[in-house]
Amino acid sequence: MGDGRLEIDGISKRFGDVIALRETTFDVRAGELFGFVGSNGAGKTTTMRIALGVLAADAGEVRWDGTPINLETRRHIGYMPEERGLYPKMKVGEQLVYLARLHGLSAAAANDSMLEWTERLGVAGRRDDEVQKLSLGNQQRVQLAAALVHNPSILVLDEPFSGLDPIAVEVMSTVLLDKASADIPVIFSSHQLELVERLCHRVGIIRSGQMVAVGTVDELRSSGTVEMIVDAPNAHPGWTNGLAGVTVRGHENGRTVLELADGADDQAVLRAALATGPVTEFSRRRPSLTELYRSVVTQEEAA
């Protein structure tokens, strides 16, 4: 028996002259929420489509539970595409039952599951409405129900939070956390990095088709640069000149934000600050996931 992991192993994909993925490798473990982040065109959707079997990889392999993904395995994946794939003129309830039956549920089980998920996701009153008559937020909820209605063993969600109001974000978050607590590997892409930082056990950052960082939020933050916040009211511009490995990143509420390279001497910074007069704050902080991500993207643009 395997360990319930979804493994993306050395996946490469080219579209004509465009290299979409270069030996992309990571795994999503049973019971884990994995946040997949990157710029538009970085390779997130291509990776998800290959995991689902919608696209064939040029090289590499996708495995679940140690076995290469095949047609049978794919029936156990709940997929939410970014470009939403519901039938606009079909009624919500009928559509969800139809999709559940396609994945092998009996008519009775499909109907029960449809009732459960429309209730849970707050669209029970819309079961007899055509999808096209729903608000975008409710269409989004129905799309999530479509990914869940067949009781999947893996969840692959492309931008599931885009366009949702705060209440729907909380509903969606609770569902994903519940699924992870039931030992299901859950991977979702999102541009809402604060949400990824709050929800995810691990995060992968993809840039130009290559994974450039994978780890827990704490691991990624501790691998980033160190910032110092210095409040020296009498400091003049340029007070950090001559300090090795120290870059002024900006100012916040009159405080100076510094970036310290590896090996930079924070005590030398403190001495320089004290030389200007009183120092009312001198603290070290790790970058947020948003700041870390921005620095990764900036490296790409500078490359």
XYZ file of C-alpha atoms in Angstrom:
303
model
C 0.000 0.000 0.000
C 1.234 3.512 -0.807
C 1.298 6.540 1.427
C -1.456 8.614 -0.177
C 0.984 11.088 -1.768
C 0.542 12.821 -5.089
C 4.021 12.954 -6.648
C 4.994 15.227 -9.534
C 8.327 13.767 -10.640
C 10.521 15.552 -13.210
C 7.662 16.807 -15.396
C 8.693 18.697 -18.532
C 6.392 20.161 -21.172
C 7.019 22.216 -24.278
C 4.461 23.970 -26.492
C 6.258 24.653 -29.765
C 9.199 26.892 -28.877
C 7.828 27.671 -25.416
C 9.166 25.579 -22.537
C 6.246 25.501 -20.100
C 7.776 23.150 -17.498
C 11.369 22.102 -16.842
C 11.786 18.979 -14.723
C 9.229 20.173 -12.200
C 9.294 18.034 -9.061
C 7.340 18.209 -5.803
C 4.867 16.135 -3.833
C 1.596 16.732 -2.018
C 1.228 14.507 1.021
C -1.868 12.852 2.418
C -3.668 15.283 4.700
C -1.753 18.289 3.417
C -2.886 21.600 1.986
C -0.250 22.548 -0.598
C -0.277 26.084 -1.991
C 1.020 26.439 -5.533
C 2.038 29.999 -6.387
C 3.654 31.744 -9.338
C 3.098 34.451 -11.925
C 0.658 33.999 -14.778
C 2.351 31.740 -17.321
C 4.775 30.246 -14.772
C 3.392 26.724 -15.305
C 0.799 26.171 -12.548
C -2.165 25.294 -14.778
C -0.010 23.136 -17.077
C 1.241 21.167 -14.055
C -2.308 20.636 -12.801
C -3.570 19.522 -16.206
C -0.736 17.003 -16.459
C -1.511 15.733 -12.934
C -5.104 15.277 -14.037
C -4.139 13.551 -17.283
C -5.745 16.232 -19.478
C -2.286 16.978 -20.898
C 0.520 14.515 -21.556
C 3.974 15.382 -20.226
C 6.968 15.231 -22.578
C 9.011 13.721 -19.743
C 8.540 12.762 -16.117
C 5.779 10.973 -14.252
C 2.829 11.684 -11.972
C 2.130 9.108 -9.258
C -0.486 8.686 -6.589
C 0.089 6.197 -3.813
C 3.282 5.169 -5.603
C 1.483 4.176 -8.815
C 1.500 6.155 -12.092
C -1.760 8.061 -12.609
C -4.058 6.212 -15.016
C -7.668 6.398 -16.162
C -8.921 4.612 -13.044
C -6.932 6.864 -10.701
C -8.246 9.975 -12.432
C -11.792 9.080 -11.390
C -10.640 9.703 -7.819
C -9.388 13.254 -8.497
C -11.558 16.269 -7.764
C -10.531 18.992 -10.216
C -11.566 22.631 -10.316
C -10.319 24.266 -13.524
C -9.485 27.966 -13.580
C -11.605 28.541 -16.671
C -14.620 26.934 -14.950
C -16.296 24.103 -16.812
C -19.989 23.951 -15.932
C -22.839 23.581 -18.430
C -24.475 27.045 -18.379
C -28.012 25.925 -19.274
C -28.152 22.846 -17.012
C -29.753 23.091 -13.592
C -27.336 23.046 -10.673
C -28.700 19.908 -8.976
C -29.011 17.892 -12.201
C -25.506 18.858 -13.227
C -23.925 17.788 -9.954
C -25.769 14.455 -9.973
C -24.662 13.899 -13.579
C -21.015 14.585 -12.722
C -21.141 12.306 -9.679
C -22.627 9.482 -11.821
C -19.847 9.990 -14.393
C -17.339 9.309 -11.598
C -19.053 6.042 -10.706
C -21.520 6.915 -7.918
C -24.922 5.225 -7.888
C -27.978 7.389 -8.563
C -28.926 7.413 -4.870
C -25.378 8.194 -3.674
C -25.002 10.910 -6.326
C -28.243 12.564 -5.226
C -27.298 12.404 -1.533
C -23.906 13.910 -2.260
C -25.441 16.682 -4.361
C -27.822 17.552 -1.508
C -24.968 17.550 1.023
C -22.584 19.762 -0.951
C -25.132 22.302 -2.172
C -26.274 22.653 1.454
C -22.765 22.931 2.809
C -21.616 25.421 0.184
C -24.654 27.650 0.592
C -26.324 27.043 -2.770
C -29.121 24.682 -1.675
C -31.691 27.273 -2.744
C -30.223 27.306 -6.249
C -30.515 23.599 -7.089
C -33.254 24.200 -9.674
C -31.586 27.264 -11.245
C -29.580 27.197 -14.442
C -25.888 27.802 -13.772
C -25.823 30.851 -16.076
C -28.435 32.576 -13.875
C -26.216 32.442 -10.784
C -23.916 35.190 -9.579
C -20.224 34.572 -10.270
C -19.649 33.820 -6.587
C -22.393 31.182 -6.560
C -21.108 29.702 -9.824
C -17.784 29.365 -8.030
C -19.427 27.519 -5.127
C -21.165 25.152 -7.557
C -17.849 24.574 -9.336
C -16.301 23.533 -6.012
C -19.296 21.254 -5.373
C -18.586 19.688 -8.786
C -15.019 18.922 -7.661
C -16.261 17.358 -4.402
C -19.511 15.627 -5.317
C -17.892 12.259 -6.169
C -15.962 12.037 -2.861
C -12.509 12.367 -4.432
C -9.301 11.005 -2.909
C -7.207 13.905 -4.304
C -8.168 17.553 -4.788
C -6.542 19.695 -7.502
C -7.963 23.226 -7.538
C -6.857 25.976 -9.929
C -7.482 29.439 -8.399
C -10.465 28.303 -6.300
C -10.592 31.571 -4.327
C -10.613 34.052 -7.219
C -13.671 36.277 -7.231
C -15.083 35.059 -3.911
C -16.497 37.350 -1.238
C -15.021 37.017 2.291
C -17.822 34.732 3.542
C -17.374 32.370 0.587
C -13.588 32.419 1.166
C -14.186 31.203 4.735
C -16.596 28.487 3.549
C -14.093 27.331 0.923
C -11.201 27.427 3.436
C -13.127 25.312 5.954
C -13.997 22.710 3.301
C -10.368 22.411 2.165
C -9.078 22.118 5.742
C -11.701 19.447 6.464
C -10.658 17.493 3.383
C -6.998 17.674 4.408
C -7.910 16.498 7.923
C -9.519 13.460 6.254
C -6.055 12.539 4.873
C -6.735 13.818 1.360
C -3.868 15.580 -0.463
C -5.120 19.016 -1.528
C -3.241 21.263 -3.958
C -4.522 24.668 -4.959
C -3.070 27.622 -6.814
C -3.773 31.160 -5.699
C -2.565 34.724 -6.130
C -3.913 35.541 -2.644
C -0.686 34.915 -0.792
C -1.987 35.953 2.634
C -4.562 33.178 2.286
C -1.901 30.667 1.213
C 0.262 31.672 4.175
C -2.659 31.227 6.595
C -4.015 27.929 5.244
C -1.222 25.880 3.745
C 1.017 23.308 5.373
C 3.557 23.706 2.561
C 4.012 26.038 -0.383
C 5.679 25.658 -3.765
C 6.808 28.679 -5.785
C 7.163 28.086 -9.524
C 9.005 30.470 -11.829
C 9.362 30.041 -15.597
C 8.384 26.371 -15.392
C 10.792 25.496 -12.572
C 10.135 25.020 -8.870
C 12.344 27.566 -7.146
C 11.206 26.962 -3.553
C 9.235 24.273 -1.740
C 8.704 24.069 1.996
C 6.609 25.129 4.946
C 5.910 28.845 5.194
C 8.288 29.037 8.178
C 11.044 27.255 6.232
C 10.638 29.556 3.249
C 10.547 32.663 5.411
C 13.640 31.638 7.358
C 15.515 30.996 4.109
C 14.746 34.522 2.904
C 16.694 37.655 3.657
C 16.680 39.183 7.131
C 15.132 42.599 7.583
C 15.817 45.061 10.376
C 13.418 47.778 11.463
C 15.270 50.743 12.954
C 13.609 53.812 14.466
C 16.304 56.443 15.010
C 14.450 59.788 14.989
C 17.568 61.914 14.518
C 19.133 59.751 11.794
C 20.104 61.553 8.621
C 19.798 60.051 5.120
C 22.800 57.886 4.408
C 23.470 56.928 8.038
C 23.960 53.312 6.864
C 26.635 54.216 4.296
C 29.742 52.119 4.814
C 27.912 49.249 6.558
C 28.834 46.001 4.762
C 25.929 43.903 3.456
C 23.257 46.427 4.494
C 20.693 47.764 2.000
C 18.018 50.369 2.747
C 14.734 48.892 1.552
C 12.537 51.840 2.419
C 10.787 53.681 5.220
C 7.650 52.803 7.197
C 6.096 55.385 9.540
C 9.416 57.149 9.936
C 11.282 53.904 10.599
C 14.054 52.645 8.329
C 13.643 49.164 6.822
C 17.002 47.504 6.157
C 17.872 44.264 4.411
C 20.859 42.373 5.795
C 22.824 40.022 3.575
C 24.204 36.763 5.018
C 26.973 37.558 7.468
C 26.084 41.248 7.894
C 26.745 42.492 11.435
C 23.544 43.683 13.093
C 25.555 45.064 16.021
C 27.426 47.345 13.619
C 24.025 48.562 12.404
C 22.972 49.249 15.985
C 26.200 51.186 16.700
C 25.694 53.302 13.572
C 22.082 54.004 14.582
C 23.093 54.971 18.142
C 25.721 57.316 16.734
C 22.859 59.428 15.322
C 21.133 59.780 18.714
C 18.401 57.811 20.491
C 17.125 54.535 18.991
C 13.523 53.757 19.953
C 13.164 50.523 17.982
C 15.644 47.987 16.719
C 14.015 44.720 15.647
C 14.569 41.865 13.267
C 11.813 40.385 11.125
C 11.414 37.678 8.539
C 9.697 38.523 5.263
C 6.071 37.507 4.787
C 5.253 35.023 2.030
C 4.130 37.979 -0.109
C 7.495 39.725 0.333
C 9.384 36.482 -0.271
C 7.398 35.819 -3.424
C 8.019 39.348 -4.657
C 11.769 38.907 -4.219
C 11.671 35.619 -6.201
C 9.750 37.281 -9.043
C 12.136 40.259 -8.969
C 15.086 37.869 -9.318
C 13.431 36.448 -12.418
C 12.983 39.881 -13.954
C 16.569 40.800 -13.169
C 17.908 37.556 -14.632
